[in-house]
Coordinates of C-alpha atoms and ligand atoms in Angstrom, one line a residue:
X1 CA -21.8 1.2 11.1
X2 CA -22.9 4.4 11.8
X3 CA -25.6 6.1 9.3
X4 CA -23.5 9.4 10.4
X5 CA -20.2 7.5 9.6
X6 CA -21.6 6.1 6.2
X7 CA -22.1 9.7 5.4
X8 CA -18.8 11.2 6.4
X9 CA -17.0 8.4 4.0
X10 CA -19.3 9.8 0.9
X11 CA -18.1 12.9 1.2
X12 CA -14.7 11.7 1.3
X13 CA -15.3 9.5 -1.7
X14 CA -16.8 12.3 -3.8
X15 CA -13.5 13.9 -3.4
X16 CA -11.5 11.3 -4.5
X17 CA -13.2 10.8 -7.8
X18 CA -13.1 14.8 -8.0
X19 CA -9.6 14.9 -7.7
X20 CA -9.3 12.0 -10.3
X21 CA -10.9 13.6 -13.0
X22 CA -8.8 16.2 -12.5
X23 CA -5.4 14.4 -12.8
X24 CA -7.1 12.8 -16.3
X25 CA -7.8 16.1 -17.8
X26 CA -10.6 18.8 -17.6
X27 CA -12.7 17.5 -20.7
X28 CA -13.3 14.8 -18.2
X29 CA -14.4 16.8 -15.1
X30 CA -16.9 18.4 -17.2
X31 CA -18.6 15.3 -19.0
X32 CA -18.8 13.1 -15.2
X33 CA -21.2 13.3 -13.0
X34 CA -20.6 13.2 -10.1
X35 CA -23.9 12.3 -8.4
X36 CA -23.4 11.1 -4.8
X37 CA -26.1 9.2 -2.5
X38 CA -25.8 8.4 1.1
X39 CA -26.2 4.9 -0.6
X40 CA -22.4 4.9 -2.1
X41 CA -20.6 1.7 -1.8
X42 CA -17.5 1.9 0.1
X43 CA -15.9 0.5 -3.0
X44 CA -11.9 1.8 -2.4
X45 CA -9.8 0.4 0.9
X46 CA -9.2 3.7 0.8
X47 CA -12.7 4.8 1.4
X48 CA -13.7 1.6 3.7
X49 CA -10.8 2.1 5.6
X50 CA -11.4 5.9 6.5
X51 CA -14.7 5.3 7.8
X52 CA -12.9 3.5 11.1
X53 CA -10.2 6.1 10.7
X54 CA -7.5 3.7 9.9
X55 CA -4.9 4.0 7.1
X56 CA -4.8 1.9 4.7
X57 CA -1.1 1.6 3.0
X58 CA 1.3 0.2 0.3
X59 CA 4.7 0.1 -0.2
X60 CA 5.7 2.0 -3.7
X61 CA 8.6 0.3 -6.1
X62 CA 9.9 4.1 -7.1
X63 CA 10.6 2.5 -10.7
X64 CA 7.0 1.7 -11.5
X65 CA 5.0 4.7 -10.3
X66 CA 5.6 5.9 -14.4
X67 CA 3.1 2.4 -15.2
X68 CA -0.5 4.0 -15.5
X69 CA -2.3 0.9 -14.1
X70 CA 0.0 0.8 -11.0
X71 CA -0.1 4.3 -10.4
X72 CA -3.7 4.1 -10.8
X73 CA -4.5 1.6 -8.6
X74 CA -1.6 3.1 -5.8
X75 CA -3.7 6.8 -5.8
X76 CA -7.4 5.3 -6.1
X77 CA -6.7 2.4 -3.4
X78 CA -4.4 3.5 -0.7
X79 CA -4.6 6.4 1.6
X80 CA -0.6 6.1 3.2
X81 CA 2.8 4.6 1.2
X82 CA 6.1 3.7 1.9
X83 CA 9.1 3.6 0.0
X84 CA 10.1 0.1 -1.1
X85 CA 13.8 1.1 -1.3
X86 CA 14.2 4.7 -2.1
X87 CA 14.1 6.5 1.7
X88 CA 16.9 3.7 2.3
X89 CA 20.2 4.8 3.5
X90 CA 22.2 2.8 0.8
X91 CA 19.9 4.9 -1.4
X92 CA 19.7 8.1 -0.4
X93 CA 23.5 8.5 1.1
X94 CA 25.3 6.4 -1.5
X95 CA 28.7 7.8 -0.6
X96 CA 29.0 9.9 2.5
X97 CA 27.6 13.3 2.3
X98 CA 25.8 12.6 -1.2
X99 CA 22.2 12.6 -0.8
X100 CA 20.0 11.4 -3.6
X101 CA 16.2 13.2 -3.3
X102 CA 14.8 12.3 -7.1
X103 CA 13.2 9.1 -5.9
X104 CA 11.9 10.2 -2.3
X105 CA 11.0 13.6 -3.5
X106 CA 9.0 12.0 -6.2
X107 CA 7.2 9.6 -3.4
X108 CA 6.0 12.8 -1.6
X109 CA 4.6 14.2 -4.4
X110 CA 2.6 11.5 -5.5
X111 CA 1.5 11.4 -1.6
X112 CA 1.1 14.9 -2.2
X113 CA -1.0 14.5 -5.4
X114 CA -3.3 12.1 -3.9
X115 CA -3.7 13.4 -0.3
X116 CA -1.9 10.2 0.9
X117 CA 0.2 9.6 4.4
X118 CA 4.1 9.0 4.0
X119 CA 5.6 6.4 6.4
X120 CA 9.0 6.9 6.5
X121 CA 11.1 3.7 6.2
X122 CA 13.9 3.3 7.3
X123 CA 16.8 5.5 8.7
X124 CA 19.1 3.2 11.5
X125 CA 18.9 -0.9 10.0
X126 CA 21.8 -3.1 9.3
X127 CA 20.5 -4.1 5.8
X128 CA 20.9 -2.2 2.4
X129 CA 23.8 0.1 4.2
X130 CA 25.8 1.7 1.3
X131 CA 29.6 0.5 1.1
X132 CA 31.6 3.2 2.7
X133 CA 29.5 2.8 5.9
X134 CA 29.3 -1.0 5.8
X135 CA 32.8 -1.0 5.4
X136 CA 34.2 1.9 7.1
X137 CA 36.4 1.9 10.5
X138 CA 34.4 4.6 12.6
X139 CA 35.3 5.1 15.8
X140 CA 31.9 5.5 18.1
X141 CA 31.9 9.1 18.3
X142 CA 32.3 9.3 14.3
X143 CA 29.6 6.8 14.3
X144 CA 27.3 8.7 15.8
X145 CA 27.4 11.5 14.0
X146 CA 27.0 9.4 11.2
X147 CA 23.9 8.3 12.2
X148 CA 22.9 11.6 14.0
X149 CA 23.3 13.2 10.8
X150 CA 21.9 11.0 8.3
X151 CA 18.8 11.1 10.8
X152 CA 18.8 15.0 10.3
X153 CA 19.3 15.5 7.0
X154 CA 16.6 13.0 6.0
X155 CA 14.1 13.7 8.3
X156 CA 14.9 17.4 8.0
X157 CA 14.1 17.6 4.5
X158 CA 10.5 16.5 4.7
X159 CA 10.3 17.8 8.3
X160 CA 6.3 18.3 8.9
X161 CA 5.5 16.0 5.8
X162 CA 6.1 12.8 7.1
X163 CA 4.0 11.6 9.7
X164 CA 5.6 8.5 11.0
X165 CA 9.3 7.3 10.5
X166 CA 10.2 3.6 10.9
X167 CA 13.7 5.1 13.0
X168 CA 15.1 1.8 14.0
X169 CA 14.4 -1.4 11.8
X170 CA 14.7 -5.1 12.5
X171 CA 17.0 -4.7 15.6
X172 CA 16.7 -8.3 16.9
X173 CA 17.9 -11.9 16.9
X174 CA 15.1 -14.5 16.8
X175 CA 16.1 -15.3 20.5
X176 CA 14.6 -11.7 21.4
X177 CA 18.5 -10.5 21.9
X178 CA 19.7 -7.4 19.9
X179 CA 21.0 -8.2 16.3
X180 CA 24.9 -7.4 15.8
X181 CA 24.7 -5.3 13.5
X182 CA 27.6 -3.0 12.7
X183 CA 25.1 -0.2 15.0
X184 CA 25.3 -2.4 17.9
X185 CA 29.3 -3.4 17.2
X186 CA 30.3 0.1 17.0
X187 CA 28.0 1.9 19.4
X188 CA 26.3 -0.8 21.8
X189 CA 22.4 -0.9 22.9
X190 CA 22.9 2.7 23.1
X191 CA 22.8 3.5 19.3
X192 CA 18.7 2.6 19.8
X193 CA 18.1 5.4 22.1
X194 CA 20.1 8.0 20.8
X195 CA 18.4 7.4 17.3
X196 CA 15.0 8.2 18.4
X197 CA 16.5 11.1 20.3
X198 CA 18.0 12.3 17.3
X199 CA 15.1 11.6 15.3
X200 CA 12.7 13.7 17.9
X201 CA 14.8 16.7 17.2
X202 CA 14.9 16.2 14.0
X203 CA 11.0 16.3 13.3
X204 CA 9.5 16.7 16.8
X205 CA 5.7 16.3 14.6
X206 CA 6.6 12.5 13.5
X207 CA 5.7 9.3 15.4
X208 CA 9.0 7.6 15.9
X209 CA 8.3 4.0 15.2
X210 CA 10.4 1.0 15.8
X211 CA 10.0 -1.6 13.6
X212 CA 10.8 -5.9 12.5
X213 CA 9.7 -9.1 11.6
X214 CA 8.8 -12.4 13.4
X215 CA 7.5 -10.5 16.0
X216 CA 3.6 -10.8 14.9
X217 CA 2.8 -13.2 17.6
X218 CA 3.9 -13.2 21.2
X219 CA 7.8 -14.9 21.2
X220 CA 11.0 -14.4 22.5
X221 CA 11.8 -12.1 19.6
X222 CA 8.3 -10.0 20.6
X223 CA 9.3 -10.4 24.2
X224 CA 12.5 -8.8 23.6
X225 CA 11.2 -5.9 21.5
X226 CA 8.2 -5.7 24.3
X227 CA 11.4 -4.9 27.4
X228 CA 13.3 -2.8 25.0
X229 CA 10.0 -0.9 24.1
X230 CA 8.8 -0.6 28.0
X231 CA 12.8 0.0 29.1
X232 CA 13.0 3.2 26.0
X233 CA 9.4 4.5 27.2
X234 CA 10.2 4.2 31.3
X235 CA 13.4 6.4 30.6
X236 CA 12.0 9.0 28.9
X237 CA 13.0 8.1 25.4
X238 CA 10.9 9.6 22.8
X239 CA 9.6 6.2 20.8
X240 CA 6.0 6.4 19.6
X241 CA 5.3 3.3 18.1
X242 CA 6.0 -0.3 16.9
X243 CA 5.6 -1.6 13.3
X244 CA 4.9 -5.4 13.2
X245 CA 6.1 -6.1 9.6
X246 CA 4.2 -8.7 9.1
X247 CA 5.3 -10.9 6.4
X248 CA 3.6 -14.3 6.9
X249 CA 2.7 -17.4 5.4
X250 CA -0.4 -18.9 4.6
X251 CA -2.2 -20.6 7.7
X252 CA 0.7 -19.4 10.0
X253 CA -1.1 -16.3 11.3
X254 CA 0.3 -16.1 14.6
X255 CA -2.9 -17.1 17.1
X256 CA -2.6 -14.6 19.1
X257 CA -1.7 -11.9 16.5
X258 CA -4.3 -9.1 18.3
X259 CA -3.2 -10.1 21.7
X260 CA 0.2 -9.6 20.3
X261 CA -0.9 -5.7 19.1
X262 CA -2.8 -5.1 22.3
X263 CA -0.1 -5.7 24.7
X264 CA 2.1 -3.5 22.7
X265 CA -0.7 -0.8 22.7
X266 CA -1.3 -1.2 26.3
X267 CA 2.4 -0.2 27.0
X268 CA 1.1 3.1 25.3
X269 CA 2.6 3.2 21.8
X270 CA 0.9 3.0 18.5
X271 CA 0.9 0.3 16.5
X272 CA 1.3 0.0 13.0
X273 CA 1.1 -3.3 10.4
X274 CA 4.0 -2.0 8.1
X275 CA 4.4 -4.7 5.7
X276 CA 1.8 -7.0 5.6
X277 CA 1.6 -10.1 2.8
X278 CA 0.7 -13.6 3.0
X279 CA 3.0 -15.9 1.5
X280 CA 2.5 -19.0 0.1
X281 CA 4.1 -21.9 -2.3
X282 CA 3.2 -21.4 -6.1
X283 CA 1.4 -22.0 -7.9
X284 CA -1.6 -20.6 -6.1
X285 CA -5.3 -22.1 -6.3
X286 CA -8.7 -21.2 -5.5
X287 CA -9.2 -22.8 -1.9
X288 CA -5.7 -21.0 -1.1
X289 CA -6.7 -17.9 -2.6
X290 CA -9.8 -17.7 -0.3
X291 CA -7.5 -18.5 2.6
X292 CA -5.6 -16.5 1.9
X293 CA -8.1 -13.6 1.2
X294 CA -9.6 -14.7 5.4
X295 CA -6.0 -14.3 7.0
X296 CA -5.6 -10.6 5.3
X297 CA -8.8 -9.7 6.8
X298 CA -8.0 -11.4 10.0
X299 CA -4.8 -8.8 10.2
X300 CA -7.1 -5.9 9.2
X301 CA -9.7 -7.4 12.1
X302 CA -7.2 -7.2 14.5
X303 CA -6.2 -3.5 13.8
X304 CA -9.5 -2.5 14.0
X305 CA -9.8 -4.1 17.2
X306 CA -6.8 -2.5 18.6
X307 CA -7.8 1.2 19.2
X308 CA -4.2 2.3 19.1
X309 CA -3.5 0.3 15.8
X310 CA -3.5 3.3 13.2
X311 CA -3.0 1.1 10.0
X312 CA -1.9 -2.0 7.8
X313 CA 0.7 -1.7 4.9
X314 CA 1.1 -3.8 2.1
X315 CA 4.1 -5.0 0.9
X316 CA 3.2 -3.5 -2.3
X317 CA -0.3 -4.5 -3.8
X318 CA 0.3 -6.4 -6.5
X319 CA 2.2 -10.0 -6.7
X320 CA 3.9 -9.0 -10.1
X321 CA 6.3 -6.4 -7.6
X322 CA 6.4 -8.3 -4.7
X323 CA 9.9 -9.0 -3.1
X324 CA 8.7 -12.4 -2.1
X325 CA 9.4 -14.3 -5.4
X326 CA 12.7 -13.5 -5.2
X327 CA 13.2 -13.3 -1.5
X328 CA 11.7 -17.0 -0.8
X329 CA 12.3 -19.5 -4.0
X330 CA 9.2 -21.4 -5.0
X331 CA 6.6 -18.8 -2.6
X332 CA 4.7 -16.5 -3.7
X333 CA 1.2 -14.8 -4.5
X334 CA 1.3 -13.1 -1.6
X335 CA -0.4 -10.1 -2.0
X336 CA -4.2 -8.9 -2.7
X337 CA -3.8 -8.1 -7.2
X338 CA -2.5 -10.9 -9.1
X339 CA 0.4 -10.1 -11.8
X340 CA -2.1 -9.1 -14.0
X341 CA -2.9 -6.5 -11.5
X342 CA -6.3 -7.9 -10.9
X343 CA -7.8 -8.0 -7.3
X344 CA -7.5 -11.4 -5.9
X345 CA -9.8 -12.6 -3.0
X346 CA -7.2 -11.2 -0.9
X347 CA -8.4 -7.9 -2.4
X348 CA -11.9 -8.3 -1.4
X349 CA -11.2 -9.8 2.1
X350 CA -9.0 -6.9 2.9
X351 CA -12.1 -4.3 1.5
X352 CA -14.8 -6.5 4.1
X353 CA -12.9 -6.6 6.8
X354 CA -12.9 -2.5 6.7
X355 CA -16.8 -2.2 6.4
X356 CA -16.2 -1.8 2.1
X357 CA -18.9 -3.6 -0.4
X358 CA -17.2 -6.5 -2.0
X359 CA -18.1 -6.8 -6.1
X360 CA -16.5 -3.4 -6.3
X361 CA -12.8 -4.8 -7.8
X362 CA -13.7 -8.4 -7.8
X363 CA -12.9 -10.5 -10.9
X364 CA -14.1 -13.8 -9.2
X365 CA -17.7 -15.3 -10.6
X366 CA -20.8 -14.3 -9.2
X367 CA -22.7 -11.3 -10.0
X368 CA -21.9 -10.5 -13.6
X369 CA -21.5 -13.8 -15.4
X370 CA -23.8 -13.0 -18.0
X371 CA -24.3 -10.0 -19.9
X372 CA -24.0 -8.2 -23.3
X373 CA -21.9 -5.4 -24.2
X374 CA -22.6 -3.2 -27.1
X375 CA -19.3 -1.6 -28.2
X376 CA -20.0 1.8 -30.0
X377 CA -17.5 3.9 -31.7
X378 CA -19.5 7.1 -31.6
X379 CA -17.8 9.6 -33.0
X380 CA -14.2 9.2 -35.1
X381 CA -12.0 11.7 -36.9
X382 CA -8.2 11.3 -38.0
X383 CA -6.7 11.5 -35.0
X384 CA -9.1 10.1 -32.5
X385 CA -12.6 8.6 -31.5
X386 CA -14.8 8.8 -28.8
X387 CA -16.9 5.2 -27.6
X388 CA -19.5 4.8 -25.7
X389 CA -19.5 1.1 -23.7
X390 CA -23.0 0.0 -22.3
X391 CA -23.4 -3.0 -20.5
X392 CA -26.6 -5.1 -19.6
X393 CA -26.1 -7.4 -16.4
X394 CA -28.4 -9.9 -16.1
X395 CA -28.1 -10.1 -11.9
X396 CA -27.4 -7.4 -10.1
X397 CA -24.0 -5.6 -9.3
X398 CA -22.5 -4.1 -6.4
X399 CA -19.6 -2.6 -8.1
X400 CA -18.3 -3.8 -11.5
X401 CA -15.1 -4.2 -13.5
X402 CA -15.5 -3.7 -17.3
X403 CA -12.0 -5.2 -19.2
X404 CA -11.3 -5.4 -23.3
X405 CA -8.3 -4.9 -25.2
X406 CA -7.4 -1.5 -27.5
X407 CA -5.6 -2.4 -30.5
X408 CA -1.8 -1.6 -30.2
X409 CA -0.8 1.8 -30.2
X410 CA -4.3 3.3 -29.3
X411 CA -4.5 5.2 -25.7
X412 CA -7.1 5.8 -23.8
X413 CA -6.8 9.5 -23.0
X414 CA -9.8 10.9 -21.1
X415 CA -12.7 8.9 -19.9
X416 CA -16.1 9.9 -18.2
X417 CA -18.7 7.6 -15.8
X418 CA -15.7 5.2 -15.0
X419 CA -12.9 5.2 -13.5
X420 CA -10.3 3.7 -16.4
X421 CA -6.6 2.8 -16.6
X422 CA -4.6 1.1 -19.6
X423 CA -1.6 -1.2 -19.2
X424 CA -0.3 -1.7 -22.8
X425 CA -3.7 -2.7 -25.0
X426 CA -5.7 -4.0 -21.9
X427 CA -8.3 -1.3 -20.8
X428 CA -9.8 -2.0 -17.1
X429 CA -12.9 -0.1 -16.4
X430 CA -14.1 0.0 -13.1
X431 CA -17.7 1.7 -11.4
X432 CA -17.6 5.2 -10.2
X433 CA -19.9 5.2 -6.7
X434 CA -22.6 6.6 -8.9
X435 CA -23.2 3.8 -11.0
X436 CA -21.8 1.6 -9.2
X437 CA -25.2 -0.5 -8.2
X438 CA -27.0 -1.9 -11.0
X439 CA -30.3 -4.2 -10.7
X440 CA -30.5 -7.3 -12.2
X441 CA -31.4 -6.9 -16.1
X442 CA -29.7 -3.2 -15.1
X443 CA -27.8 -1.4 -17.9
X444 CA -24.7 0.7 -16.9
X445 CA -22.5 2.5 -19.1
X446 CA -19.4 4.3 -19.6
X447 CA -17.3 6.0 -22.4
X448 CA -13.8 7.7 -23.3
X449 CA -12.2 9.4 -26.0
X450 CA -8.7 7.8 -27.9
X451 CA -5.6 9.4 -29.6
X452 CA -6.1 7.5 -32.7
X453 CA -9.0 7.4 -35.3
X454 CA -8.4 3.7 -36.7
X455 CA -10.8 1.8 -37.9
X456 CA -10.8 -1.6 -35.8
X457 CA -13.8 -4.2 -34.7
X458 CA -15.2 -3.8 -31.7
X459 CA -13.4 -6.5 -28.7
X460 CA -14.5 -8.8 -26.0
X461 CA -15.9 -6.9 -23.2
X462 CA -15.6 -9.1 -19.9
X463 CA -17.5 -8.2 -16.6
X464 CA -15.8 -8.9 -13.6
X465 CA -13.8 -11.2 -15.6
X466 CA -16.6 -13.1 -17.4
X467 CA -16.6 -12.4 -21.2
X468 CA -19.8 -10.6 -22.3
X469 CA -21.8 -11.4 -25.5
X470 CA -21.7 -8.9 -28.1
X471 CA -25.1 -6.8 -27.8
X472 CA -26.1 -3.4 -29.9
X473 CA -27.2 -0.7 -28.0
Ligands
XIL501 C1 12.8 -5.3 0.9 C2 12.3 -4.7 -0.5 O1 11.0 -5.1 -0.7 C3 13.1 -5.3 -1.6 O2 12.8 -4.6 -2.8 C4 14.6 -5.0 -1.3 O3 15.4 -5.7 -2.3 C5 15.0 -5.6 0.1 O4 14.1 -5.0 1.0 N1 11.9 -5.8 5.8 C6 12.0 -4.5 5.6 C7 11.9 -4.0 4.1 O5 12.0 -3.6 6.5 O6 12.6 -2.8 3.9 C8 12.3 -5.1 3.2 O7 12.0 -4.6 1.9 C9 11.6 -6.4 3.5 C10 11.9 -6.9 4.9

């Protein structure tokens, strides 16, 4: 790493936490201190990502962006996101000529909000295609213009805002021939390149991608997309870029998974991991946990590797919203938080393989099995109270994650010298960069104010998921 480099990504952090005490409320911004070192960790993907000028991105479930914890961890963690399901065309054109913005419109602002990249996904696929055009008898010419103006109404609207667009998705049989999808019935190979031609007009300033599955290692389905992909670029259509989706299983990382990238790369396109997780069979346990945590960053290795690799997606960050559960009966766990939205090893393997400082969002034992946490309500009146948290660690920290539980009903509503979020009465507490080191025998603290002025004893604390003894100040 570059001491230059290492500087750069602190000024970047600083504005993150900036911009988060803003979203929390100005009685915040004024009580933190923001006091940044050229010693910051790199304790965000976000952060350790930018510092190699990769993205580092997440699919977002629409439906639980209004969840503080997930919003939370979506804005502080990820610097690009994709909709799950919402820029899909069975959800945006429902019935023909009815377009549906609420959900994408509200994507783009939270992009918007937290100075995030939007990866468009997905405009031409043969999955999740509302009735009427699943079941329609178009004629080719009315199926283009379908498609042609589905492509430029969608990618019209957030024209300039959007900076890559997943234009054709999972166009391929395993055998590396093209899928028969009712595209290909209707319209014949063709539909591919008039897409991307369509989508170039559209939004000349977005990378068209084109984007599936099972083609992470070099096979007959890679080989196929590799002569479609040379064929499309030798005739002058305008594709951009491949997305390798990505979704594999534990210890099946394809072996030659960078080769795979390069060869793509070396063909001139961008490549982008769209929707990376790591499958495996529940229940989950330690030794595949840590596995599992080594083939994430063996995916973000091989991106950083590849010069024209611009980024890795998760399939959404946290295994409580993952599609794989339901997708694959009895797998599971495949992603870096656990259900509980706790970081997983994935989560730290993911943060390494960037350049980040583990410890930062790590629950696992290790620094931060013993300490004392004195609990103080400082300050209460009828309708609220303000509490100061100070923790003594007895080794030292690189990052720390402070938990307890609120009584019911009580909310957390500003907080200062942490960066805090509440799902239902659990609290989770995590360092800002300034305090983020603390020596061994080191005391850091953190406080916040609550709506409610109740008289209640003082909980657990836990430090990186180790329960604290109670301490005074
Ligand atoms: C999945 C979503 O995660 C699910 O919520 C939905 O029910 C089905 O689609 N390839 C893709 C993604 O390109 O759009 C898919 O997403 C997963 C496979």
């Amino acid at each position: 790493m570059f001491p230059l480099m290492r500087r750069a990504a602190v000024v970047i952090a600083a504005g993150v936490l900036l911009s988060g005490a803003a979203l929390h409320g100005g009685a915040q911004a004024s009580q933190t201190s923001v006091e940044e070192s050229p010693s910051a960790q790199l304790a965000t993907l976000r952060e350790a990502a930018s510092t190699s000028g990769k993205f580092i991105g997440t699919a977002i479930a629409d439906h639980r962006l209004s969840d503080a914890t997930y919003n939370g961890i979506a804005a502080r963690e990820f610097s690009s996101v994709t909709a799950e399901n919402a820029m899909k065309w069975d959800a945006i054109q429902p019935q023909r000529g009815t377009f549906n913005w609420a959900a994408p419109d509200r994507l783009m602002q939270f992009a918007q909000a937290n100075s995030q990249q939007v990866y468009g996904h997905t405009l031409v696929w043969h999955s999740q295609m509302p009735g009427w055009l699943q079941n329609g008898n178009f004629s080719g010419t009315e199926m283009n213009q379908i498609m042609n103006t589905h492509i430029s109404t969608v990618m019209g609207r957030y024209r300039g805002q959007i900076n890559r667009w997943d234009v054709v998705n999972e166009a391929f049989n395993e055998d590396g021939s093209l899928r028969n999808s009712k595209w290909y019935q209707v319209l014949g190979r063709d539909y591919i390149a008039n897409a991307f031609r369509a989508a170039r007009a559209a939004d000349p300033n977005a990378k068209l991608f084109i984007n599936d599955y099972n083609t992470d290692g070099i096979n007959a389905k890679s080989n196929g997309m590799y002569n479609l992909v040379r064929d499309l670029r030798a005739q002058g259509v305008p594709i951009d870029g491949v997305g390798f989706q990505s979704h594999l299983i534990l210890d099946q990382l394809p072996s030659d998974y960078q080769a795979n990238l390069q060869r793509f790369a070396d063909l001139g396109v961008e490549v982008v991991v769209t929707e990376l997780d790591i499958r495996m069979r529940t229940p989950s346990d330690a030794a595949k946990l840590q596995r599992q945590s080594q083939q994430f960053a063996q995916v973000v290795q091989a991106c950083l590797n590849v010069s024209r690799c611009s980024g890795v997606t998760v399939w959404g960050f946290s295994d409580r919203d993952s599609w794989v559960p339901g997708t694959f009966p009895g797998e599971g766990a495949a992603l870096p938080y656990d259900d509980n939205y706790q970081p997983k090893p994935a989560y730290n393997g993911i943060l390494t393989a960037f350049g980040g400082s583990p410890g930062g969002g790590d629950p696992g034992p290790g620094p931060g099995a013993d300490c004392t946490a004195a609990y103080q309500v400082a300050n209460r009146w009828n309708a609220g109270s303000v509490v100061e948290v100070r923790v003594t660690a007895r080794q030292a920290l690189n990052g720390w994650t402070a938990t307890f539980a609120l009584p019911a009903g009580e909310s957390v509503t500003s907080s200062w010298n942490t960066q805090l979020t509440q799902s239902g009465t659990t609290v989770t507490a995590r360092n800002v960069a300034h305090n983020a080191t603390v020596p061994a025998g080191g005391t850091f603290s953190f406080g916040f104010q609550t709506n409610s002025g109740a008289v209640y004893s003082a909980p657990v604390v836990s430090l990186n998921g180790t329960a604290c003894t109670a301490g005074t100040a």
